[in-house]
mmCIF file of C-alpha atoms and ligand atoms in Angstrom:
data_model
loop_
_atom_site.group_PDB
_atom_site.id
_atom_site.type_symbol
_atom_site.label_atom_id
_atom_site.label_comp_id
_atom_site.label_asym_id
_atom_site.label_seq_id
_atom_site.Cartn_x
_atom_site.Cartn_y
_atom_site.Cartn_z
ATOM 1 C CA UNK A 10 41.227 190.010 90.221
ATOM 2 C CA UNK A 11 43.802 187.035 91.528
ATOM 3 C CA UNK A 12 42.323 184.209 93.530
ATOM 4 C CA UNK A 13 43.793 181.333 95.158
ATOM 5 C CA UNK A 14 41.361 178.553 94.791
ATOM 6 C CA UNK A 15 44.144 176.000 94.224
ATOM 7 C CA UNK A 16 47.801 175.795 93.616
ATOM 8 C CA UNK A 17 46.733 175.721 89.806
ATOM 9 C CA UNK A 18 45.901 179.309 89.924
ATOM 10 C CA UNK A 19 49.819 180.736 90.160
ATOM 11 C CA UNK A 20 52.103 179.956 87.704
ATOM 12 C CA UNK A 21 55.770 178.709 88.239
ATOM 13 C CA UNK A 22 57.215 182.019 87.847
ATOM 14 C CA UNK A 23 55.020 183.449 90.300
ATOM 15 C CA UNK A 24 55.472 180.857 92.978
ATOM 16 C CA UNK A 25 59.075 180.999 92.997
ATOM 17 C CA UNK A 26 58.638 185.038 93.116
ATOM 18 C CA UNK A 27 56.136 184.625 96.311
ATOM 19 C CA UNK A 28 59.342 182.381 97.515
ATOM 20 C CA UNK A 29 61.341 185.326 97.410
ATOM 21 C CA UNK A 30 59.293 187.687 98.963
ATOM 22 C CA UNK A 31 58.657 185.241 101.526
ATOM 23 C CA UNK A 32 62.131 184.348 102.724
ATOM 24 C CA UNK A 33 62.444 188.742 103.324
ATOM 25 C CA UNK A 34 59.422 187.536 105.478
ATOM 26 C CA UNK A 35 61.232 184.854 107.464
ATOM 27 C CA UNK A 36 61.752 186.455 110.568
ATOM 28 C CA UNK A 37 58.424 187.124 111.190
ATOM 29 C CA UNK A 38 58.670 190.732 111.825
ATOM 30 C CA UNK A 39 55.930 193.368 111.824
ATOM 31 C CA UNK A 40 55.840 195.978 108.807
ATOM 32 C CA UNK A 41 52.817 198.371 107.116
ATOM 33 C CA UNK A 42 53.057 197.011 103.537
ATOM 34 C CA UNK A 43 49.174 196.141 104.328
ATOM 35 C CA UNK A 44 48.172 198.966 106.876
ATOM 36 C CA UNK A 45 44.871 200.114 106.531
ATOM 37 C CA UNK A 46 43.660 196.981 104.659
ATOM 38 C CA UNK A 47 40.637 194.731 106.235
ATOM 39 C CA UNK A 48 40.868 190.647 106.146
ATOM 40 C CA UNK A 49 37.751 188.554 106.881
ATOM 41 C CA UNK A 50 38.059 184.962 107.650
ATOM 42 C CA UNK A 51 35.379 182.230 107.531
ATOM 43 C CA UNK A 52 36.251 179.090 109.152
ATOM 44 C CA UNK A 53 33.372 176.485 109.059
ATOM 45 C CA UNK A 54 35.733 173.494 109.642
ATOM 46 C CA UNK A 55 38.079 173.258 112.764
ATOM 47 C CA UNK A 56 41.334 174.705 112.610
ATOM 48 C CA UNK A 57 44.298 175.654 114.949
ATOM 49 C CA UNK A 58 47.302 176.197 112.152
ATOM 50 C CA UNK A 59 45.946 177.673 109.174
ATOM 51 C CA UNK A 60 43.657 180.260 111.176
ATOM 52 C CA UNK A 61 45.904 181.675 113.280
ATOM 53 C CA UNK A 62 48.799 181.624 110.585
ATOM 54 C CA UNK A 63 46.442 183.314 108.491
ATOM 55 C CA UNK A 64 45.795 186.022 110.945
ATOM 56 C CA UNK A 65 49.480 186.492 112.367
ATOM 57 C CA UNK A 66 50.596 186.976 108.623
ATOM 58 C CA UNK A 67 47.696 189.893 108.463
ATOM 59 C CA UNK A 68 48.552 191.211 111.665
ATOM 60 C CA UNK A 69 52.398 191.227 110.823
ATOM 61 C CA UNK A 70 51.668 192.992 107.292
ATOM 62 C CA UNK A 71 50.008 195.586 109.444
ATOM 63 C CA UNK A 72 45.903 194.513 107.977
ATOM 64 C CA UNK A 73 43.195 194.417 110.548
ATOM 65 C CA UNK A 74 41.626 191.113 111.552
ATOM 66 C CA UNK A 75 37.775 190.496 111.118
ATOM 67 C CA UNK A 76 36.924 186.584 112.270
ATOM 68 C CA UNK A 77 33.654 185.715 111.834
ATOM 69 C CA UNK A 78 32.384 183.307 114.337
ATOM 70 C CA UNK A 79 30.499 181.210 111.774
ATOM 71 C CA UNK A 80 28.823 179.065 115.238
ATOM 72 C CA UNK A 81 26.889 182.499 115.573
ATOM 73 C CA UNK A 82 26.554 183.358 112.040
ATOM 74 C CA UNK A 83 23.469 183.814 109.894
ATOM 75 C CA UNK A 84 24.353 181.027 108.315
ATOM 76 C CA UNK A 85 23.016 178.984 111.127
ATOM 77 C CA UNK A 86 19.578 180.965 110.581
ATOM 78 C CA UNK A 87 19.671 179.363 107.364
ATOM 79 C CA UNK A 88 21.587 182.094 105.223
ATOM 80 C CA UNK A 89 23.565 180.584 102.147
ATOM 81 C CA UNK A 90 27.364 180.631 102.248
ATOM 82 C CA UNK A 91 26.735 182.738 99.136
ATOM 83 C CA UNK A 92 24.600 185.238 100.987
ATOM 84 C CA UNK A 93 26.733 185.231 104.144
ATOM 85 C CA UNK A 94 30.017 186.244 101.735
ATOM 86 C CA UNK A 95 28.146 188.545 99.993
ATOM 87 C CA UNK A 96 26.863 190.620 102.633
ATOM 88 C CA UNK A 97 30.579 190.940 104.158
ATOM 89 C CA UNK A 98 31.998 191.816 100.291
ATOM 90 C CA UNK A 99 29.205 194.335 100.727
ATOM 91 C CA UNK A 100 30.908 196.078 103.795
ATOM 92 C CA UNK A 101 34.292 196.465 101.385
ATOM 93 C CA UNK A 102 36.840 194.079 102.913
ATOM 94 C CA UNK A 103 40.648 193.962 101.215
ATOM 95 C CA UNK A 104 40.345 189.881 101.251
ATOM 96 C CA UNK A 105 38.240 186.904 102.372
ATOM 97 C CA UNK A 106 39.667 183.684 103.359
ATOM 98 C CA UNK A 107 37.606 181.025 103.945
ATOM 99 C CA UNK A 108 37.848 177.506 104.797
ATOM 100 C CA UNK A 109 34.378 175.137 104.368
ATOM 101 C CA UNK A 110 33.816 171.252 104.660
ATOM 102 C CA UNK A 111 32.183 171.313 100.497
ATOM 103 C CA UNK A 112 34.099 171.030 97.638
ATOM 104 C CA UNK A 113 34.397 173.664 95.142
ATOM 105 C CA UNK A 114 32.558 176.105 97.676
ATOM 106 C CA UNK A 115 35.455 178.531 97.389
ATOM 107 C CA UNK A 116 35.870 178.828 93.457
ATOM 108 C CA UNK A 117 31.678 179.047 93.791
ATOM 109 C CA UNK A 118 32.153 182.206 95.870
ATOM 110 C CA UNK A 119 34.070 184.111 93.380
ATOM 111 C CA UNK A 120 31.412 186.106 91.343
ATOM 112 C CA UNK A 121 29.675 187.523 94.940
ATOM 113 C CA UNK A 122 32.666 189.535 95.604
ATOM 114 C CA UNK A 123 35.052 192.272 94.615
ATOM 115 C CA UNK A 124 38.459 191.053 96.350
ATOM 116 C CA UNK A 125 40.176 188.344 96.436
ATOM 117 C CA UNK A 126 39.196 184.929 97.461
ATOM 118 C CA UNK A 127 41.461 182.397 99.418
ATOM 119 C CA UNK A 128 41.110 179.100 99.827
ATOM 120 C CA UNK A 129 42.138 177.648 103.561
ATOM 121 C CA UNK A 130 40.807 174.094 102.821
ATOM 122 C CA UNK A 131 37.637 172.728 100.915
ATOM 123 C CA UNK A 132 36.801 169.421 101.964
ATOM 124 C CA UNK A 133 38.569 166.760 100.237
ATOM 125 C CA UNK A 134 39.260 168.874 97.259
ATOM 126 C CA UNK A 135 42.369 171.065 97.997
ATOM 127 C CA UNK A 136 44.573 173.369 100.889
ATOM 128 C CA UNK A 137 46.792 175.323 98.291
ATOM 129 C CA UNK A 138 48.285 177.459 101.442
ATOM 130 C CA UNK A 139 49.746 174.634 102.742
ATOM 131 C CA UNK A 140 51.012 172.882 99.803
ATOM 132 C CA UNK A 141 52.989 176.407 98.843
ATOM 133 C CA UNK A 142 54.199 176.115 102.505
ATOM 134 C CA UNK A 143 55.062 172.737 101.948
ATOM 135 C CA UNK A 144 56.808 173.103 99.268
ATOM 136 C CA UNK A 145 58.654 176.186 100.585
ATOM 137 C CA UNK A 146 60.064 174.461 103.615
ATOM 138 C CA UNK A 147 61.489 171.854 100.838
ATOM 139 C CA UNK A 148 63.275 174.279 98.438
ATOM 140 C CA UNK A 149 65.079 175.856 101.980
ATOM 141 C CA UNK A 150 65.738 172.910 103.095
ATOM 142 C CA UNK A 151 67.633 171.245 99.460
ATOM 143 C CA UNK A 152 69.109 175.334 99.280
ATOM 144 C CA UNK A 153 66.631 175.330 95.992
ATOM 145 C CA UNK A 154 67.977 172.228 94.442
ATOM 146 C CA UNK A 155 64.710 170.125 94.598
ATOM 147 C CA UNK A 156 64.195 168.803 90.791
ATOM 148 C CA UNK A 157 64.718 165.035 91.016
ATOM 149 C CA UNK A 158 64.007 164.669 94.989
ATOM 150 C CA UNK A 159 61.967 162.235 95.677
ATOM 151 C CA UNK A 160 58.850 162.412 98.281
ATOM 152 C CA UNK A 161 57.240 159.610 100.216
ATOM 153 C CA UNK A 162 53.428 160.580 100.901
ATOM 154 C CA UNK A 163 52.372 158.016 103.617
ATOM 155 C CA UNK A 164 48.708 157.838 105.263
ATOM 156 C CA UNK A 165 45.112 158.665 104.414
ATOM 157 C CA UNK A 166 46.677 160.164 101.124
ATOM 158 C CA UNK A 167 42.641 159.850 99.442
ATOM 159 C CA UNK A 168 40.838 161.899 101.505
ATOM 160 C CA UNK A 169 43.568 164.628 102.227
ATOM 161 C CA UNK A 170 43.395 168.033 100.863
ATOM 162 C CA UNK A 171 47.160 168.775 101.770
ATOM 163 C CA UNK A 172 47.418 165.368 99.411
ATOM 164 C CA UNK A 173 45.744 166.519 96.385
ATOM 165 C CA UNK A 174 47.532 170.262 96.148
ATOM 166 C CA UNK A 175 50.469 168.789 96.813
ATOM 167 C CA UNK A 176 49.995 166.577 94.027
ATOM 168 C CA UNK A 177 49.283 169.077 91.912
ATOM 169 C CA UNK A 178 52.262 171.235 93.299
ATOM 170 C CA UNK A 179 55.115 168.876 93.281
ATOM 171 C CA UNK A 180 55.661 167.255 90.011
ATOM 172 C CA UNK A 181 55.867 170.730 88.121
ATOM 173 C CA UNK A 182 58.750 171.670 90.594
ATOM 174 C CA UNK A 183 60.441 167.970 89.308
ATOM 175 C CA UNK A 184 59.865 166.440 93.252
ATOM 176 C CA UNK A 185 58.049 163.322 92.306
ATOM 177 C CA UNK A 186 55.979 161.956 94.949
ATOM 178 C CA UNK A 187 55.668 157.982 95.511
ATOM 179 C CA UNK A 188 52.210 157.126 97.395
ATOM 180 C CA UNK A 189 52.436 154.765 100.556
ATOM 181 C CA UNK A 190 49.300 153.804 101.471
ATOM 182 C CA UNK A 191 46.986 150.802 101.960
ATOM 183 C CA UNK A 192 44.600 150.200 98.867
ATOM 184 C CA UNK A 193 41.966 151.935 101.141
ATOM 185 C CA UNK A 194 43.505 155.013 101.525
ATOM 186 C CA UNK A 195 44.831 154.900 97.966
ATOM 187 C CA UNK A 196 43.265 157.842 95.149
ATOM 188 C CA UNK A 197 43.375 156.944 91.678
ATOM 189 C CA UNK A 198 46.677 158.258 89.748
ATOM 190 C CA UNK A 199 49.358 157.637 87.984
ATOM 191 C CA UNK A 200 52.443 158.297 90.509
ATOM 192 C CA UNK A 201 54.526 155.380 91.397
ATOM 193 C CA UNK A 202 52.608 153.295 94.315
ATOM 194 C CA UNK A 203 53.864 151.177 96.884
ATOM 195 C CA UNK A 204 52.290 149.544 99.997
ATOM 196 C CA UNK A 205 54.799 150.121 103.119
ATOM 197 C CA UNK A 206 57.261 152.862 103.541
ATOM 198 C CA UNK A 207 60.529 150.079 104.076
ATOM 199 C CA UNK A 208 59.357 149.343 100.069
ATOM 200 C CA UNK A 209 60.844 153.272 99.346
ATOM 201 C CA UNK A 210 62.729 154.555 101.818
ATOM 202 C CA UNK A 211 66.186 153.598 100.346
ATOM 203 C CA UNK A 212 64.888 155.981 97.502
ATOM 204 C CA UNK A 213 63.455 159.034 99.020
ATOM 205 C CA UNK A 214 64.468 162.611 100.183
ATOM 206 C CA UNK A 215 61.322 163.542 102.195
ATOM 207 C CA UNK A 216 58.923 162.034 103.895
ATOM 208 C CA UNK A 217 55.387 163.664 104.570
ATOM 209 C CA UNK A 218 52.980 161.825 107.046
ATOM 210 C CA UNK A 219 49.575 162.564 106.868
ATOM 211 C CA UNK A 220 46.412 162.233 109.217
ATOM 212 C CA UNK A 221 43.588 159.690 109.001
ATOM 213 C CA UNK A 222 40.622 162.468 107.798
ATOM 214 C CA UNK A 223 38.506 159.941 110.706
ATOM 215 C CA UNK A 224 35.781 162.748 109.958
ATOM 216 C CA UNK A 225 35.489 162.055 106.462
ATOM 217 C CA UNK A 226 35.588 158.044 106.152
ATOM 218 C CA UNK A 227 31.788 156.973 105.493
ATOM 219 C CA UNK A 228 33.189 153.321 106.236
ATOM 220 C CA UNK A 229 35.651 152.499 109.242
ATOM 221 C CA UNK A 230 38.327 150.674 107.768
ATOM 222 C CA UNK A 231 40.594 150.029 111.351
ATOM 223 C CA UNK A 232 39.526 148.893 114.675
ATOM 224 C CA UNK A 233 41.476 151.951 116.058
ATOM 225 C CA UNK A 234 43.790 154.094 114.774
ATOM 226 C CA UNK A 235 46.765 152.681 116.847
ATOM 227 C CA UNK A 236 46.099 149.276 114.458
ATOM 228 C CA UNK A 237 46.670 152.116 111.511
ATOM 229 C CA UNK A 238 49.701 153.083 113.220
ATOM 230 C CA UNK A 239 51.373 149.955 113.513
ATOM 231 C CA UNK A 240 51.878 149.519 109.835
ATOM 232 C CA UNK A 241 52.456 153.532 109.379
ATOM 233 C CA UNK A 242 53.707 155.326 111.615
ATOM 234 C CA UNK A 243 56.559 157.021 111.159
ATOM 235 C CA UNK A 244 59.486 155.581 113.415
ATOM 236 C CA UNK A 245 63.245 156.019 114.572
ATOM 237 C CA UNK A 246 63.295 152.207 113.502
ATOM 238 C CA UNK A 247 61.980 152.852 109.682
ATOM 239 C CA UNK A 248 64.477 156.178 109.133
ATOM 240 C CA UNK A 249 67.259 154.383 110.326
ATOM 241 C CA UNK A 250 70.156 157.158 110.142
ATOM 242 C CA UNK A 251 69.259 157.937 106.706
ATOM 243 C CA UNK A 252 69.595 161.388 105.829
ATOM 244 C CA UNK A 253 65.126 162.779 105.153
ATOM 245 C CA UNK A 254 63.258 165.245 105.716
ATOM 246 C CA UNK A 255 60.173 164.257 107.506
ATOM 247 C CA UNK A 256 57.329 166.650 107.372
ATOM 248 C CA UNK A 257 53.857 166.621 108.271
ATOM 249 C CA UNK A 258 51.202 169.344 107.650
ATOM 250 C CA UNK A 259 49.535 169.370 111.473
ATOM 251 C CA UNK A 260 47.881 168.382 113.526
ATOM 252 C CA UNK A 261 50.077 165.232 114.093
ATOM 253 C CA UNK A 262 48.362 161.976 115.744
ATOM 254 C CA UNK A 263 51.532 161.210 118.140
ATOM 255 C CA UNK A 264 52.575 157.893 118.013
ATOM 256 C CA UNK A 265 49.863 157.159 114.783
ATOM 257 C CA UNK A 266 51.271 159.444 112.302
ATOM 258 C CA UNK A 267 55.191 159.922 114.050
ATOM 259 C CA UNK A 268 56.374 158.522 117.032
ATOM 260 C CA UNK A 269 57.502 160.768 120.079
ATOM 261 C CA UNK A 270 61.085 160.070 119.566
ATOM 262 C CA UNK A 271 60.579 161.117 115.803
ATOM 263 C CA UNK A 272 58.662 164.063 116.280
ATOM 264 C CA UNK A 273 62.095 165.195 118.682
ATOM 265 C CA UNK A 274 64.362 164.207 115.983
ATOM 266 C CA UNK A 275 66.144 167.337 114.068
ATOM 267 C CA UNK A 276 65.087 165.836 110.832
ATOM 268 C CA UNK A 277 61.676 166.541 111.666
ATOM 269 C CA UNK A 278 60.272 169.831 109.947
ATOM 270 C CA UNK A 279 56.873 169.956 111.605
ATOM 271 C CA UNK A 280 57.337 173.037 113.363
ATOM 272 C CA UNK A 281 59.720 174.816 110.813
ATOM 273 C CA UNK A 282 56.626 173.874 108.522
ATOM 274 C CA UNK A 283 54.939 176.429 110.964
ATOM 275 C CA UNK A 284 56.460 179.457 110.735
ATOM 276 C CA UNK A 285 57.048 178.975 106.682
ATOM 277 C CA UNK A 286 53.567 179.058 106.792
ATOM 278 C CA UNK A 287 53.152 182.596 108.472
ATOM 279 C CA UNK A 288 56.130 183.789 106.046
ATOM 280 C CA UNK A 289 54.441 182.089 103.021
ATOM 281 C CA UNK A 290 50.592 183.903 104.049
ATOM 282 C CA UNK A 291 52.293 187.037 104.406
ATOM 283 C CA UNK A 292 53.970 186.983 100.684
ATOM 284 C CA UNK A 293 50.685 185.501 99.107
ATOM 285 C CA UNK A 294 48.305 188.427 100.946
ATOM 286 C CA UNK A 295 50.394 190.889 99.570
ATOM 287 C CA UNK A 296 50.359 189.172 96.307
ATOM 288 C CA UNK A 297 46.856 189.290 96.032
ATOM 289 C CA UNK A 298 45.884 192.810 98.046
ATOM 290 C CA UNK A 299 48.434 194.701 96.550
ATOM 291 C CA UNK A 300 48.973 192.340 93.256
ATOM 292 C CA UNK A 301 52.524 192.786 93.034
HETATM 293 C C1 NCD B 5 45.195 169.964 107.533
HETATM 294 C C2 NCD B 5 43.822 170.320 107.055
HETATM 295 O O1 NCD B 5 43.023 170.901 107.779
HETATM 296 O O2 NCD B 5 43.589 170.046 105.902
HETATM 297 N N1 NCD B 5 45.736 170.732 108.537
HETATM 298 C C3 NCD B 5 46.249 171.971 108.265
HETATM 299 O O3 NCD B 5 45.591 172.808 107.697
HETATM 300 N N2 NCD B 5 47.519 172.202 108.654
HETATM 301 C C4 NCD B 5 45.433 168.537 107.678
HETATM 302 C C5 NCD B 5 44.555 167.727 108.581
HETATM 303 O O4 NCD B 5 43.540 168.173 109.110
HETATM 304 O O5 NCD B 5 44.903 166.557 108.741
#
């Protein structure tokens, strides 16, 4: 049985096959390649993105929907996550996708059930969906010629889970990510680090902004976010007219993260980002339901 825990658990070769299937996907069409089959999601962090991508890609592949409201789950009578997932693996479902603020609760889940296991985001840790969706958008975008680009990663780079599986996802594609970051915000690797964007952005391809995770800082390290944004923010002013691809995984602080005029700008991804991602869930829940 195939999980996806994090971007680690599918190999090159399978990644660029899950490409292919999901550019026949593209046009977001319905089909039955999944009729018949039963999807549960768990979402015990907020989302607006990754839920409903999740469920149009089901709903397009012709699987029924099953959303637990976790708010009125047993889980708030003081069930274990374990329990909760267990119980619904009891009543047969095709897949369960689950998103939860812990780390490592997802790859803990995996010997309660009998089908496969996806990750939508666990804590800090990793958000493999989006990475693969990430990293989709870039290999149409460079027509599949993306060894060698180079990627800015600008923001809260530490405590983002988009970060870290795209960190992970990158490299072994040959896009080699340079961090831009204050030291706060900055995790411990290897990959090339530099403190304001104007440093890099004679070198890069891509940009991807990122969102201060406010919710998970135990410390405040700004007096507001718009002091953040003065220093990295995204602007018309620090692109310039230089050819980049700007992406950002949602949802986008406007004028913190990207400024208005930015987010308009045809260089910006952000919403291509968001339909790859339907296309992407569709090829990677037929990967796993029907593992081929
Ligand atoms: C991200 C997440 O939840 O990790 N959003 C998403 O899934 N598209 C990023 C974020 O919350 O900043």
């Amino acid at each position: 049985m195939q999980h996806l825990i994090t971007t680690a658990d599918f190999t090159n070769e399978e990644i660029l096959k899950l490409f292919d299937d999901a550019k026949l996907f593209l046009d977001l069409s319905s089909n039955s390649l999944l009729l018949g089959k039963l999807i549960v999601t768990l979402f015990f962090e907020n989302s607006t993105r990754t839920r409903s991508s999740f469920e149009i890609a089901a709903k397009r592949l012709g699987a029924a929907v099953v959303n637990l409201e976790v708010q009125t789950s047993s889980t708030k009578k003081g069930e274990s996550v374990e329990d909760t997932v267990a119980n619904l693996n009891a009543m047969k479902p095709d897949a369960i996708i689950i998103r939860h603020r812990d780390c490592g609760l997802p790859a803990s889940l995996i010997e309660h059930v009998d089908c496969p296991i996806l990750n939508a985001g666990d804590g800090t840790n990793a958000h493999p969906t989006q990475a693969l969706l990430d990293l989709f958008t870039i290999f149409e975008h460079f027509d599949g010629e993306v060894n060698n680009k180079k990627l800015a990663m600008i923001g809260d780079i530490k405590t983002s889970r988009v970060a870290s599986s795209n960190l992970e996802l990158l490299p072994r594609f040959g896009v080699e990510p340079i961090l831009v970051a204050p030291e706060h915000f900055m995790p411990k690797t290897d990959f090339k680090k530099v403190q304001f964007l104007k440093e890099t952005i004679d070198d890069v391809d891509i940009i991807m902004s990122l969102r201060t995770q406010l919710e998970r800082h135990e410390k405040i390290y700004y007096k507001s976010l718009e002091e953040f944004g003065k220093d990295y923010c995204v602007t018309s002013q620090s692109l310039g007219d230089r050819d980049i691809l700007l992406l950002h995984p949602g949802p986008v602080n406007r004028n913190i993260d990207i400024s208005d005029e930015m987010l308009k700008d045809k260089r910006c991804k952000v919403l291509e980002q968001v339909r790859n991602g339907v296309a992407v869930r569709m090829a990677i829940l037929k990967k796993l339901i029907l593992k081929q």
